mmCIF file of C-alpha atoms and ligand atoms in Angstrom:
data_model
loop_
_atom_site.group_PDB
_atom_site.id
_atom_site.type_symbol
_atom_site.label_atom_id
_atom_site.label_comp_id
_atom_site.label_asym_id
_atom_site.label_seq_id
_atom_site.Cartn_x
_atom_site.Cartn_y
_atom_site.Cartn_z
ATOM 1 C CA UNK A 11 -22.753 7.500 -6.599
ATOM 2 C CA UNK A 12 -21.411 5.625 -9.554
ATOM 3 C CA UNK A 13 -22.749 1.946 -10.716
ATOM 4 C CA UNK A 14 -18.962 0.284 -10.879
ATOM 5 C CA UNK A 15 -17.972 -0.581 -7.463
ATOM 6 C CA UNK A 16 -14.535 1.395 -6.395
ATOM 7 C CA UNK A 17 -11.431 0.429 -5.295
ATOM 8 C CA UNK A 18 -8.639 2.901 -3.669
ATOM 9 C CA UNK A 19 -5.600 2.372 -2.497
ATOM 10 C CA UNK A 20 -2.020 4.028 -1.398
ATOM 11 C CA UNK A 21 1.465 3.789 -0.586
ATOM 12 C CA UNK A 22 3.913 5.408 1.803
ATOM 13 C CA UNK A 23 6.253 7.917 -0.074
ATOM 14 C CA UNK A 24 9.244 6.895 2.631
ATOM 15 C CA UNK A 25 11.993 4.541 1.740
ATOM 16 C CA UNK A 26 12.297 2.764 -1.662
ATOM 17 C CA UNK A 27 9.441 0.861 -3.070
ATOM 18 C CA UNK A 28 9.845 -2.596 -2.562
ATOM 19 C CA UNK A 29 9.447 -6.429 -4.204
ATOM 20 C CA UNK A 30 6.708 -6.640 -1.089
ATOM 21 C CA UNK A 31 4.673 -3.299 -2.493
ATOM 22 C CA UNK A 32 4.793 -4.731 -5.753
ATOM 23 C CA UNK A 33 3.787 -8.321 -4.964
ATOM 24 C CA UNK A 34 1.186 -7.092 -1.523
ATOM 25 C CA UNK A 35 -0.212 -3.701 -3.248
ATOM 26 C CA UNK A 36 0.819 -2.686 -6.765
ATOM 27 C CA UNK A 37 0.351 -5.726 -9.231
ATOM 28 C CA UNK A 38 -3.083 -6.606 -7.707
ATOM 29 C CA UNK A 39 -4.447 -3.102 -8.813
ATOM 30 C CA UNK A 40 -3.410 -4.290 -12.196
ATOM 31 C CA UNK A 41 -6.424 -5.452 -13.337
ATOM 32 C CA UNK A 42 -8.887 -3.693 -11.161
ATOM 33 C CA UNK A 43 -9.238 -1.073 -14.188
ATOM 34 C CA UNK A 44 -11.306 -3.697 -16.714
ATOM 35 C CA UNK A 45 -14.252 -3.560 -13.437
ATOM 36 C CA UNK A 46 -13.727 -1.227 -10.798
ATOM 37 C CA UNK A 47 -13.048 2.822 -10.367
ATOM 38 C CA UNK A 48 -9.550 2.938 -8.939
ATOM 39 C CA UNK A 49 -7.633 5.147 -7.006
ATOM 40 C CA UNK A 50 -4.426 4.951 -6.248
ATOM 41 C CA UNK A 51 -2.626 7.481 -4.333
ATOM 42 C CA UNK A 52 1.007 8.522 -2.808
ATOM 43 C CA UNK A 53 -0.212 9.103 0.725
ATOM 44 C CA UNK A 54 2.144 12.252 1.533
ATOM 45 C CA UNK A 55 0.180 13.173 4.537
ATOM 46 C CA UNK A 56 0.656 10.329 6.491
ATOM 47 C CA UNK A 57 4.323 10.176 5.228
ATOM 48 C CA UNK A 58 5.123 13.248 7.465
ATOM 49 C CA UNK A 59 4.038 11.412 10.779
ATOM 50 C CA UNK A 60 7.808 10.112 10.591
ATOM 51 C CA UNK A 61 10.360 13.191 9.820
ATOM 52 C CA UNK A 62 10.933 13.951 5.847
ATOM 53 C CA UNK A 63 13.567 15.655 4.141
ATOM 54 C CA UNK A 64 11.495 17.982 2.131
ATOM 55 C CA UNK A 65 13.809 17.880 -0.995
ATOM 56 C CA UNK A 66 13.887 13.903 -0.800
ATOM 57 C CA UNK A 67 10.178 13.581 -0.046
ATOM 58 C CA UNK A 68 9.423 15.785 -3.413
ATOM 59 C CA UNK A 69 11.783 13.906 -5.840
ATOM 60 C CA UNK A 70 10.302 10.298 -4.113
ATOM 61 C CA UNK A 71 6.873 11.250 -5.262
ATOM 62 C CA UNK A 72 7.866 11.650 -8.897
ATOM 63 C CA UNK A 73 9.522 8.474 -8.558
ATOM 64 C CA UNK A 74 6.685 6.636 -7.060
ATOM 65 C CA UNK A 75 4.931 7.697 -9.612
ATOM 66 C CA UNK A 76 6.883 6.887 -12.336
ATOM 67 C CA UNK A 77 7.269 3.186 -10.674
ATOM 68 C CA UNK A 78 3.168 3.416 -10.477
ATOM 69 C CA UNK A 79 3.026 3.545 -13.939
ATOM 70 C CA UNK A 80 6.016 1.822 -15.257
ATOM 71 C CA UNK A 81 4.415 -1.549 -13.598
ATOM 72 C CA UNK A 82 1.154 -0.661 -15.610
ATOM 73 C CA UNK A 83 -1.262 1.548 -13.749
ATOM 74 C CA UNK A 84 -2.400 3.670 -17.304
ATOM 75 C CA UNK A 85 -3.228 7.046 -15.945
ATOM 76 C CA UNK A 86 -6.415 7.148 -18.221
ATOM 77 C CA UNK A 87 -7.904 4.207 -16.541
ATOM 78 C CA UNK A 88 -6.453 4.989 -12.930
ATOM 79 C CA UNK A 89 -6.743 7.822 -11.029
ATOM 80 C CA UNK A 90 -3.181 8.688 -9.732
ATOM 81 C CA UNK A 91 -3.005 11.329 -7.435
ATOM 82 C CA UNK A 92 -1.325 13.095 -4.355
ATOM 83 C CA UNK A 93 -3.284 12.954 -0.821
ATOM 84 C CA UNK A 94 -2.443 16.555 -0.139
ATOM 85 C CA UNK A 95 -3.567 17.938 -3.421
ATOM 86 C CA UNK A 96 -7.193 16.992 -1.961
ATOM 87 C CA UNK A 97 -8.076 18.479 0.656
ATOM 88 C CA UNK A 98 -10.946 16.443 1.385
ATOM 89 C CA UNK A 99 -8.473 14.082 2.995
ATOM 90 C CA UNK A 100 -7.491 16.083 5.699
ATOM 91 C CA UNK A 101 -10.929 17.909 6.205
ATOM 92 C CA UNK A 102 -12.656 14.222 6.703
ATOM 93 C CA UNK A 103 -10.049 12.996 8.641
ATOM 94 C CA UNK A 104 -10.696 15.464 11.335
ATOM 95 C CA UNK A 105 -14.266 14.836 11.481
ATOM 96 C CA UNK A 106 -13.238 11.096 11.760
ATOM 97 C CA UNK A 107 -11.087 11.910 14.833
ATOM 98 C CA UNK A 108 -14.377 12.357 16.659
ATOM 99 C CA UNK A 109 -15.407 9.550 16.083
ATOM 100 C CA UNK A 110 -13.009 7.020 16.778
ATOM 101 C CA UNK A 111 -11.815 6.221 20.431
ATOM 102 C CA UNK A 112 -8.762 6.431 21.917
ATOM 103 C CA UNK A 113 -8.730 3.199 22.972
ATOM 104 C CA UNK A 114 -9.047 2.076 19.338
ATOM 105 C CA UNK A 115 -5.584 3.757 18.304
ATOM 106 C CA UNK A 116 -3.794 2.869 21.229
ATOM 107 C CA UNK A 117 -4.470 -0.712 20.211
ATOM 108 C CA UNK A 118 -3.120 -0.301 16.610
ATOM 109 C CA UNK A 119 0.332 -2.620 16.234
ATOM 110 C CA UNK A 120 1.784 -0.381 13.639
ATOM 111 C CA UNK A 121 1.635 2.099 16.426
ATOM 112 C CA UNK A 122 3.283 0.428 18.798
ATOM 113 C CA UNK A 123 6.109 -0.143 16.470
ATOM 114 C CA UNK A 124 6.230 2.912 14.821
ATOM 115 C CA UNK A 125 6.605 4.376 18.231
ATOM 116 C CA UNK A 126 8.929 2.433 19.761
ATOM 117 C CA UNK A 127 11.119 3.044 16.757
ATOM 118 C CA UNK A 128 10.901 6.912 17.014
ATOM 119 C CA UNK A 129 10.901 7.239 20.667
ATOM 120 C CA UNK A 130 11.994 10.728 19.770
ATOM 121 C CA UNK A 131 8.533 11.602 17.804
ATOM 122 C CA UNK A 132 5.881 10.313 19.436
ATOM 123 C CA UNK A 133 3.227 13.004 17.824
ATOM 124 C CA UNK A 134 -0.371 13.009 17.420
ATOM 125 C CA UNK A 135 -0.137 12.514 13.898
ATOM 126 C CA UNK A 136 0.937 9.249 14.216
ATOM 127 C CA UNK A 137 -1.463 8.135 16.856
ATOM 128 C CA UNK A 138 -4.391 9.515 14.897
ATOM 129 C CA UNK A 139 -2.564 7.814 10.945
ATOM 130 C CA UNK A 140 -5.303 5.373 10.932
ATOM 131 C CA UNK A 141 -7.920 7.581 11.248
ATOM 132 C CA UNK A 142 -6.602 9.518 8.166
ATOM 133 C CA UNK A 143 -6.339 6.246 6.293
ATOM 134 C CA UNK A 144 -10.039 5.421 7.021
ATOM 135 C CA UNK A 145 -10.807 9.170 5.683
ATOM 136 C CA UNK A 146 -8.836 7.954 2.210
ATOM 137 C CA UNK A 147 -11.069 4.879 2.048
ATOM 138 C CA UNK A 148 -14.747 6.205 2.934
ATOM 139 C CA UNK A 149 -14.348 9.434 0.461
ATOM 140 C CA UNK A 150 -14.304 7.243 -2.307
ATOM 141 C CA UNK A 151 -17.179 5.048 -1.621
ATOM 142 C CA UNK A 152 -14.326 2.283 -1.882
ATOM 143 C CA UNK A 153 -15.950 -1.153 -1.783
ATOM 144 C CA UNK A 154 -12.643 -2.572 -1.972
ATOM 145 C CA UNK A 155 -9.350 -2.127 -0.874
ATOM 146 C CA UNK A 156 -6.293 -3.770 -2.401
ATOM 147 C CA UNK A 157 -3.624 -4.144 0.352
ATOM 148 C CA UNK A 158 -1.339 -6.730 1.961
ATOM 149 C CA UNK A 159 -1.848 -8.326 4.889
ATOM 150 C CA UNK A 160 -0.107 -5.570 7.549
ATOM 151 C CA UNK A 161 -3.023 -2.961 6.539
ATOM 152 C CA UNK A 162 -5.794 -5.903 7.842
ATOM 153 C CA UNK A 163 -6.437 -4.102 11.083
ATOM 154 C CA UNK A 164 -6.604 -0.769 9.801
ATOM 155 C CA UNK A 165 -8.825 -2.182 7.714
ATOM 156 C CA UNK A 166 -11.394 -3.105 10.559
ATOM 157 C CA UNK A 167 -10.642 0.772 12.025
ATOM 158 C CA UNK A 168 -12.232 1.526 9.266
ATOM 159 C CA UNK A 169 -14.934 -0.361 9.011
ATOM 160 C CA UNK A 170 -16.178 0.018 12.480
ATOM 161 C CA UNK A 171 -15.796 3.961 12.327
ATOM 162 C CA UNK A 172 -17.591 3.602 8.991
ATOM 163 C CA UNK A 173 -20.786 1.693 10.569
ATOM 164 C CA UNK A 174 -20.580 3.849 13.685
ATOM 165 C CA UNK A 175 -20.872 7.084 11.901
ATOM 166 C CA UNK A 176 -23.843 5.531 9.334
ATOM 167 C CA UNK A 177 -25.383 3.875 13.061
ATOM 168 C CA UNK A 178 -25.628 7.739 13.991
ATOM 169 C CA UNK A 179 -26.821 9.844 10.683
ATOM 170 C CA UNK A 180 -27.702 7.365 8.278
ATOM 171 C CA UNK A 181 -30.904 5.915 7.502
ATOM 172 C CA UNK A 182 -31.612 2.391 6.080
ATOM 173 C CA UNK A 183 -31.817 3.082 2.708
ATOM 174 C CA UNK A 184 -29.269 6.428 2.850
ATOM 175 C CA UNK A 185 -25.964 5.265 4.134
ATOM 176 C CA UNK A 186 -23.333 7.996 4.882
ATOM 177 C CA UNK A 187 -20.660 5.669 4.399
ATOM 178 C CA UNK A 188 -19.973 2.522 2.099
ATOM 179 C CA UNK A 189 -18.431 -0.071 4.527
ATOM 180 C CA UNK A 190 -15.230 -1.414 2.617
ATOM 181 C CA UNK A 191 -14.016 -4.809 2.627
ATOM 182 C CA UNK A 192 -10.272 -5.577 2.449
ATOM 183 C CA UNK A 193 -8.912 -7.398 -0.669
ATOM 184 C CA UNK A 194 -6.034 -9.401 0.166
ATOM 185 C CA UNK A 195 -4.187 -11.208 -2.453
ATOM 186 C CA UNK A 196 -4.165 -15.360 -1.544
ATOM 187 C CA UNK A 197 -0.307 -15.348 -2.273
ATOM 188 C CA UNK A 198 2.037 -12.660 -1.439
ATOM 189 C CA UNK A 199 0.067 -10.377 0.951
ATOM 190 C CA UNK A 200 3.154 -10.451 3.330
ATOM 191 C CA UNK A 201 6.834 -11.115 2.220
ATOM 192 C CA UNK A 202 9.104 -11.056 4.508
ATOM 193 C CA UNK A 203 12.830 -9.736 4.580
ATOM 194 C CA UNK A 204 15.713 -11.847 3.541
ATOM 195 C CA UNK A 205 17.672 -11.728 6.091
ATOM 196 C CA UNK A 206 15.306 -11.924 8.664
ATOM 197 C CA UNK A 207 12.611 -14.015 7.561
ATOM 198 C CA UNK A 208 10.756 -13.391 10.309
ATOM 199 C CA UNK A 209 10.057 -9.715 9.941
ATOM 200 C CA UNK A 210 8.152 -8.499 6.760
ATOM 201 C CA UNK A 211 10.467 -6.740 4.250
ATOM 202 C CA UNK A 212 10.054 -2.858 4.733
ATOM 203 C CA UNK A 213 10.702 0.032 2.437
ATOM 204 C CA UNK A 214 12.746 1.782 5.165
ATOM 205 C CA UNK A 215 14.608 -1.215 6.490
ATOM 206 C CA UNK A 216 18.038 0.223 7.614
ATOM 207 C CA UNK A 217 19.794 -2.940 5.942
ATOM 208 C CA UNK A 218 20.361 -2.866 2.485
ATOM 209 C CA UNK A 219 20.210 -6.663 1.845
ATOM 210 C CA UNK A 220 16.938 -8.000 3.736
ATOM 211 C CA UNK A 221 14.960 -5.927 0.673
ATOM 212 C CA UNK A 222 14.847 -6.157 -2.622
ATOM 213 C CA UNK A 223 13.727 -2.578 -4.459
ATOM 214 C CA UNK A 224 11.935 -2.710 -7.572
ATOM 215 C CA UNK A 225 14.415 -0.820 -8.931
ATOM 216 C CA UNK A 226 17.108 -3.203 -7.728
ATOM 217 C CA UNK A 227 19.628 -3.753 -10.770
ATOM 218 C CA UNK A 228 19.675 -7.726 -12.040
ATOM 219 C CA UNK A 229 22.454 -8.751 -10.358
ATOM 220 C CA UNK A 230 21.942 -7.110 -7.183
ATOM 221 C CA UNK A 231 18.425 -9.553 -7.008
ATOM 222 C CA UNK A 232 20.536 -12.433 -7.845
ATOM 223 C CA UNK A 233 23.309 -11.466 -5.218
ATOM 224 C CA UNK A 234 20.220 -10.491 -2.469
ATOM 225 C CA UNK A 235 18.748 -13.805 -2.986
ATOM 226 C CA UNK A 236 21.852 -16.045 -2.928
ATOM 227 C CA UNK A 237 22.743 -14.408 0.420
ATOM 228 C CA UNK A 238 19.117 -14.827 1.548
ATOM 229 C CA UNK A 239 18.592 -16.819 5.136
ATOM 230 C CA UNK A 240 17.807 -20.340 4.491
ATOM 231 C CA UNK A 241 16.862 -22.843 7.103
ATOM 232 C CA UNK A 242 18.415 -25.862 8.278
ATOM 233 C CA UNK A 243 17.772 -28.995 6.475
ATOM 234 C CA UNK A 244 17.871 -28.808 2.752
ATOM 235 C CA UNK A 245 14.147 -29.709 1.653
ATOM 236 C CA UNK A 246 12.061 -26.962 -0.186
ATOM 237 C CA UNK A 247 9.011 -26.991 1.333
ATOM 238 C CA UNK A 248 6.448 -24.695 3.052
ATOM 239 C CA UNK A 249 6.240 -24.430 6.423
ATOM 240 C CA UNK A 250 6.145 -20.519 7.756
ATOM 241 C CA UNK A 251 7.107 -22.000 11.544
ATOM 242 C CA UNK A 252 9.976 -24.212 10.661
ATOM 243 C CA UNK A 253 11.483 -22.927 7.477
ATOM 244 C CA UNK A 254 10.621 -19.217 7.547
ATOM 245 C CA UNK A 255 13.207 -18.323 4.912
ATOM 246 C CA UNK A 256 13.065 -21.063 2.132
ATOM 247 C CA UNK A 257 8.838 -19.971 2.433
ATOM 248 C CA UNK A 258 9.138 -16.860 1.796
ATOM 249 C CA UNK A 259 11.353 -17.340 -1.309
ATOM 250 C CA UNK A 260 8.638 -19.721 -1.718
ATOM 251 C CA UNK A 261 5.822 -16.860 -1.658
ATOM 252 C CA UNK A 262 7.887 -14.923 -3.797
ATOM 253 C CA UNK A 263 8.215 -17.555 -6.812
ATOM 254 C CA UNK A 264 4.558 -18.497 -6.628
ATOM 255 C CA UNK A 265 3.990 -14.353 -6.158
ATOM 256 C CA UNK A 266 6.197 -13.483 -9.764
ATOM 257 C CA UNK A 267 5.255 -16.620 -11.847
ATOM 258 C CA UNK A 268 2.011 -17.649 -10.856
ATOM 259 C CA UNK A 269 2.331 -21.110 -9.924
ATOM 260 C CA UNK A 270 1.088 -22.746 -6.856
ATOM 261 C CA UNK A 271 2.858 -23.666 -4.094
ATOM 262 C CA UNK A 272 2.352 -27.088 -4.196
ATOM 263 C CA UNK A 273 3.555 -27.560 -7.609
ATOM 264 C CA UNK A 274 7.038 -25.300 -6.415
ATOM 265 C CA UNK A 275 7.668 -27.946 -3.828
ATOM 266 C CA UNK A 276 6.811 -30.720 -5.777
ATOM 267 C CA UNK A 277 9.010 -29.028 -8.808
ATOM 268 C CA UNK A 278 12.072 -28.517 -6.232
ATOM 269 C CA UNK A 279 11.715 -31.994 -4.395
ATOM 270 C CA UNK A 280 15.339 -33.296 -4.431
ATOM 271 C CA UNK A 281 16.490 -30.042 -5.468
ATOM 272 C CA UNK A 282 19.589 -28.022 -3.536
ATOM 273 C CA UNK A 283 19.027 -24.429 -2.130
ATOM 274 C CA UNK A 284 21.493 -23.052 -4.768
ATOM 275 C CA UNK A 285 19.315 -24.303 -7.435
ATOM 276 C CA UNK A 286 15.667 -23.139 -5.850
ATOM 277 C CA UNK A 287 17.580 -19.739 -4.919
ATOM 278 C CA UNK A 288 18.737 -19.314 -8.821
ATOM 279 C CA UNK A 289 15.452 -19.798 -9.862
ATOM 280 C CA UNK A 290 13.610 -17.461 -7.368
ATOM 281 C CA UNK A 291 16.828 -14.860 -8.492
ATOM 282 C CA UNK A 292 15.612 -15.092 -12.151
ATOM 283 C CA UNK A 293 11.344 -15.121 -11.617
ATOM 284 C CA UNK A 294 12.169 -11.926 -9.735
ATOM 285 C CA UNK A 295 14.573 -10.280 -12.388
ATOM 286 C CA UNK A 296 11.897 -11.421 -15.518
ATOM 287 C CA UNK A 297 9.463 -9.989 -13.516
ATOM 288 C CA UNK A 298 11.215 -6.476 -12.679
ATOM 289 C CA UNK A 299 12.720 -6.499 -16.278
ATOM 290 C CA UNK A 300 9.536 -4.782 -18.221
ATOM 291 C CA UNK A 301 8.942 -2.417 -14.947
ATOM 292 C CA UNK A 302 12.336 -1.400 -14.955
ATOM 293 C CA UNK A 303 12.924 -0.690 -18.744
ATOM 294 C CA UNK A 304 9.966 1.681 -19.216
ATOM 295 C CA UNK A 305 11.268 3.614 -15.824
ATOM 296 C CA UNK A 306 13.631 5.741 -17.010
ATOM 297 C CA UNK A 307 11.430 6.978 -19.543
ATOM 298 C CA UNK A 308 8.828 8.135 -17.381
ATOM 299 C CA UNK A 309 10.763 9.376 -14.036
ATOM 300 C CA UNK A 310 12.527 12.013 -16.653
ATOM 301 C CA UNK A 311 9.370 13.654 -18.093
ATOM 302 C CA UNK A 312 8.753 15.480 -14.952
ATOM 303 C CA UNK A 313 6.633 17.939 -16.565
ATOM 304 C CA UNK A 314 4.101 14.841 -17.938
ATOM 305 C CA UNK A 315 4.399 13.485 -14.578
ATOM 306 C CA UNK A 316 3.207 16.829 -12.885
ATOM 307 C CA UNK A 317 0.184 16.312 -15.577
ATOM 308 C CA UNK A 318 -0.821 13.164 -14.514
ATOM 309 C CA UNK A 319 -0.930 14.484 -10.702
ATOM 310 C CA UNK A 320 -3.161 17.967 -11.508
ATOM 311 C CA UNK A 321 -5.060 15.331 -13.877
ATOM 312 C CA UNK A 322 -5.923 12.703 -11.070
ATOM 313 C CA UNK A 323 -6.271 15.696 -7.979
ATOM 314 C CA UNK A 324 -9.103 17.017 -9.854
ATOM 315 C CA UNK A 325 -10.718 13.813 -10.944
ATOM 316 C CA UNK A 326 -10.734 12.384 -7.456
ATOM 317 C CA UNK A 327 -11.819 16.071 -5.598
ATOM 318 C CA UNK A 328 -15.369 15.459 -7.689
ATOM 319 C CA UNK A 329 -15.826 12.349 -5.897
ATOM 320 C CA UNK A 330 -14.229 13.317 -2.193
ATOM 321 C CA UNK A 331 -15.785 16.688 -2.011
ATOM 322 C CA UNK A 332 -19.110 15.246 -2.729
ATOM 323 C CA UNK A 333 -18.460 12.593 -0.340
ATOM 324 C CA UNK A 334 -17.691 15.637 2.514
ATOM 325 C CA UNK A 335 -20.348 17.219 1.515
ATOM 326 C CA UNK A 336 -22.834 14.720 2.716
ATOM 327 C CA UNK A 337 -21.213 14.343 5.783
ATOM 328 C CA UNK A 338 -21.174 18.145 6.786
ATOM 329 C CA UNK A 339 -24.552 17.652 5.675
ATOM 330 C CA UNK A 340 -24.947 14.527 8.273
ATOM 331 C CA UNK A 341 -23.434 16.800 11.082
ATOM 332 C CA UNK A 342 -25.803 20.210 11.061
ATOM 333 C CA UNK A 343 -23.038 22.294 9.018
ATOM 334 C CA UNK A 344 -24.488 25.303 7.242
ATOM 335 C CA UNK A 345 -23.682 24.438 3.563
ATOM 336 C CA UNK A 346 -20.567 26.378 2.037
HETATM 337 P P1 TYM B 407 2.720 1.166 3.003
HETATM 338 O O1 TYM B 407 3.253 2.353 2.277
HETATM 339 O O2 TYM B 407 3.429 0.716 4.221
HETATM 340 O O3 TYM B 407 2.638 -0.071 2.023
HETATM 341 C C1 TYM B 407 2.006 0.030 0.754
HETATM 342 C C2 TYM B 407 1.320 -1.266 0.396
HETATM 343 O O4 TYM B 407 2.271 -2.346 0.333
HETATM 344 C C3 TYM B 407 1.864 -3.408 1.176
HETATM 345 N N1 TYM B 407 3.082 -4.012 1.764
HETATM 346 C C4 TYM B 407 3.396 -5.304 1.683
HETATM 347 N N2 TYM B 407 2.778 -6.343 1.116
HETATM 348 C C5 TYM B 407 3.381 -7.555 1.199
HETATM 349 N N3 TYM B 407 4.564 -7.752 1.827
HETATM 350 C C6 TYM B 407 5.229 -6.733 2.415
HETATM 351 N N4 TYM B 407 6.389 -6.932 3.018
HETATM 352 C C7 TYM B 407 4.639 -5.438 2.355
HETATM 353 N N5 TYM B 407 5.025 -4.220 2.818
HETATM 354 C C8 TYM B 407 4.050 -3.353 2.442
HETATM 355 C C9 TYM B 407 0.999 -2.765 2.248
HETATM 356 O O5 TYM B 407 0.133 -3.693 2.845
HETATM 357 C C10 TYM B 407 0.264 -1.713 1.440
HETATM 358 O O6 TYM B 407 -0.834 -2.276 0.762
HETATM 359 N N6 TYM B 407 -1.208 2.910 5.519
HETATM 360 C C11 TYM B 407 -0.754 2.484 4.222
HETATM 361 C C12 TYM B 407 -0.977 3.505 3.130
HETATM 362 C C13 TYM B 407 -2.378 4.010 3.025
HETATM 363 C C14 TYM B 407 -3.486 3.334 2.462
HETATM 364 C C15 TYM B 407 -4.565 4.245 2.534
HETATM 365 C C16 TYM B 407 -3.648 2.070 1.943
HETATM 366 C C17 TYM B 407 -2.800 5.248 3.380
HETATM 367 N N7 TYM B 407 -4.121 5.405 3.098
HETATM 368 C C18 TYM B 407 -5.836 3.897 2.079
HETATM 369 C C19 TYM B 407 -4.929 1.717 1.479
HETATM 370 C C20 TYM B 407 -6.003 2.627 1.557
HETATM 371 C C21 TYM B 407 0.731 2.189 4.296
HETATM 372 O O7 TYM B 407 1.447 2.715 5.087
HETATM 373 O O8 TYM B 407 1.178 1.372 3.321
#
C-alpha cells in the first residue's frame, strides 16, 4: 500500500460523453493529480450489459479517451486505462458476487430502469453491474471516488460488501479492503436534460436536444439552450420543485464559471430568460472551447492513444493484482 490516498473512477463507453460527465465526473478529477493516485478508466465491461456494436464500441473508446485527455487528465499523472485490459476486474468481481445478496441488487434503481428499458435483455450481467463496479473501486485501495450523484447508491453497495468481506477475513489492524467514501461535487453532481428537466441528462438519451455533448459544435450549445424548457413565470431563481428547468441552467452556469448560486440569481434579478439563456449558451461554449480545440489532435494519433492504454493497463495490474492476491489469500486459495 502506497502513502497518497487513491482515487478511481470510470465512465460508460455507450452514447456520447456529455456536459453532465464533464460537470458530475470528469472536471472534478482535474485536480486530484497534485494529492491523490488516480485512476480513471473506460469501463468496457460493464458497457456490454446493454448490446454494443463491436466496431462502434472500439472507435468510442479512442474517443473517450481522447475527450479524457483533451479536458486535462495528463496521462503521466493519471492512470488511463481499459477495464478489460485488467483482468483483475473481472476475477474480483466474481469473488464479490458471493458476497453480495440478491436482495441487495434487486434493490438497485439503475436496475430497475435499465431493465425496464431493455425488457428484451434482462441478463445477469446487468443484475450483478454493481458488483463489478465495487470490484473497480476496492482493487485500488480507492479512498475516494469522484462521481455524480446517480452512482451514490452504488456507492453504499460498495461499501457494505467492502466491510462485510473485511468483517469475515480481516483483522483489526489488516483490513482486506479500504472502505471508500463517495466524493460528490457540491454543484453539478446531477444535471438534468433540457428538455425534460426532470430527468438527468444521459449519454444515450434517444433525443438529440435534451443533451448537450462535449463535443457539441458552438452553435449547436447556443441553439440547445435557447430551446431549453423554462418554467412559467419569468424570475431566475432556484427552486428544483417549482422551476426545474431555469435550475438546472442554473447548476450549469455556477458548474462552468464557478460562481455561486446566489450571486447568479442575484446577478439575473430583473433579467429575461433570453438574456440568462445567452449567458448559460456562452459559459458552456468558453468552457468546451479549450476541450474541444486540443480534440482533434489527440483522437487522430491512434497509435499514441493505444500507448497511453498498454501504458495505464500495466501500471494499474501492479496495484489490482496485488490487491487479488490478498484476497485469494483471505479465501484459502493455493497461491498461483
Ligand atoms: P456513467 O458512464 O453513467 O457516468 C459517468 C460519470 O458521469 C456522472 N454523470 C453525471 N453527473 C452529473 N449529471 C449527469 N446528468 C450525469 N450523468 C452521468 C456519473 O455519476 C459518473 O460519475 N457505473 C458507472 C461507471 C463505473 C464507475 C466504476 C464509476 C464503473 N465502475 C467505478 C466509479 C467507480 C457509470 O455507469 O457511469
Amino acid at each position: 500500500m502506497n502513502n497518497r490516498p487513491t482515487v478511481l473512477s470510470g465512465i460508460q463507453p455507450s452514447g456520447r460523453l456529455t456536459l453532465g460527465n464533464y460537470l458530475g465526473a470528469i472536471k472534478n478529477w482535474l485536480p486530484l493529480s497534485a494529492t491523490h493516485d488516480c485512476y480513471y478508466m473506460l469501463v468496457d465491461l460493464h458497457a456490454i450489459t446493454v448490446r454494443q456494436d463491436p466496431a462502434v464500441l472500439r472507435e468510442r473508446c479512442y474517443e473517450f479517451l481522447a475527450l479524457y485527455i483533451a479536458c486535462g487528465l495528463d496521462p503521466k499523472n493519471n492512470v488511463l486505462f481499459v477495464q478489460s485490459h485488467v483482468a483483475a476486474h473481472a476475477r474480483l468481481s466474481w469473488v464479490l458476487n458471493c458476497y453480495t445478496q440478491f436482495g441487495e441488487l434487486s434493490r438497485m434503481t439503475q436496475f430497475k430502469d435499465k431493465s425496464a428499458k431493455h425488457v428484451d435483455n434482462i441478463n445477469a450481467g446487468l443484475f450483478g453491474y454493481p458488483v463489478l463496479m465495487a470490484a473497480d473501486i476496492l482493487l485500488y485501495d480507492a479512498t475516494h471516488v469522484p462521481v455524480g450523484d446517480d452512482q451514490k447508491q452504488h456507492l453504499e453497495l460498495t461499501r457494505d460488501i467492502a466491510q462485510r468481506f473485511n468483517n469475515i477475513y480481516g483483522a483489526p489492524k489488516h483490513e482486506i479492503f479500504v472502505v471508500p467514501e463517495p466524493m460528490i461535487p457540491p454543484v453539478g453532481a446531477r444535471i438534468m436534460g433540457l428538455q425534460d428537466p426532470t430527468a438527468k441528462m444521459s449519454k444515450s438519451d434517444d433525443a438529440e436536444t435534451n443533451a448537450l455533448y462535449l463535443l457539441d459544435p458552438p452553435d449547436t450549445i447556443t441553439r440547445k439552450i435557447k430551446r431549453a424548457v423554462t418554467d412559467v413565470g419569468a424570475e431566475v431563481r432556484f427552486d428544483i420543485a417549482e422551476k426545474p428547468g431555469v435550475s438546472n441552467l442554473l447548476s450549469i452556469l455556477a458548474a462552468t464559471t464557478g460562481e455561486s448560486i446566489p450571486a447568479l440569481e442575484e446577478r439575473f434579478a430583473g433579467s429575461q430568460y433570453g438574456a440568462f439563456k445567452a449567458a448559460v449558451a456562452e459559459a458552456v461554449v468558453e468552457c468546451l472551447k479549450p476541450v474541444q480545440a486540443r480534440y482533434q489532435e489527440l483522437r487522430e494519433d491512434r497509435d499514441g492513444l493505444l500507448a497511453v492504454l498498454r501504458d495505464g493497463a500495466e501500471r494499474a495490474a501492479v496495484r489490482a493484482d496485488a490487491t487479488l492476491k490478498r484476497v485469494h489469500e483471505a479465501l484459502g486459495f493455493i497461491p498461483e
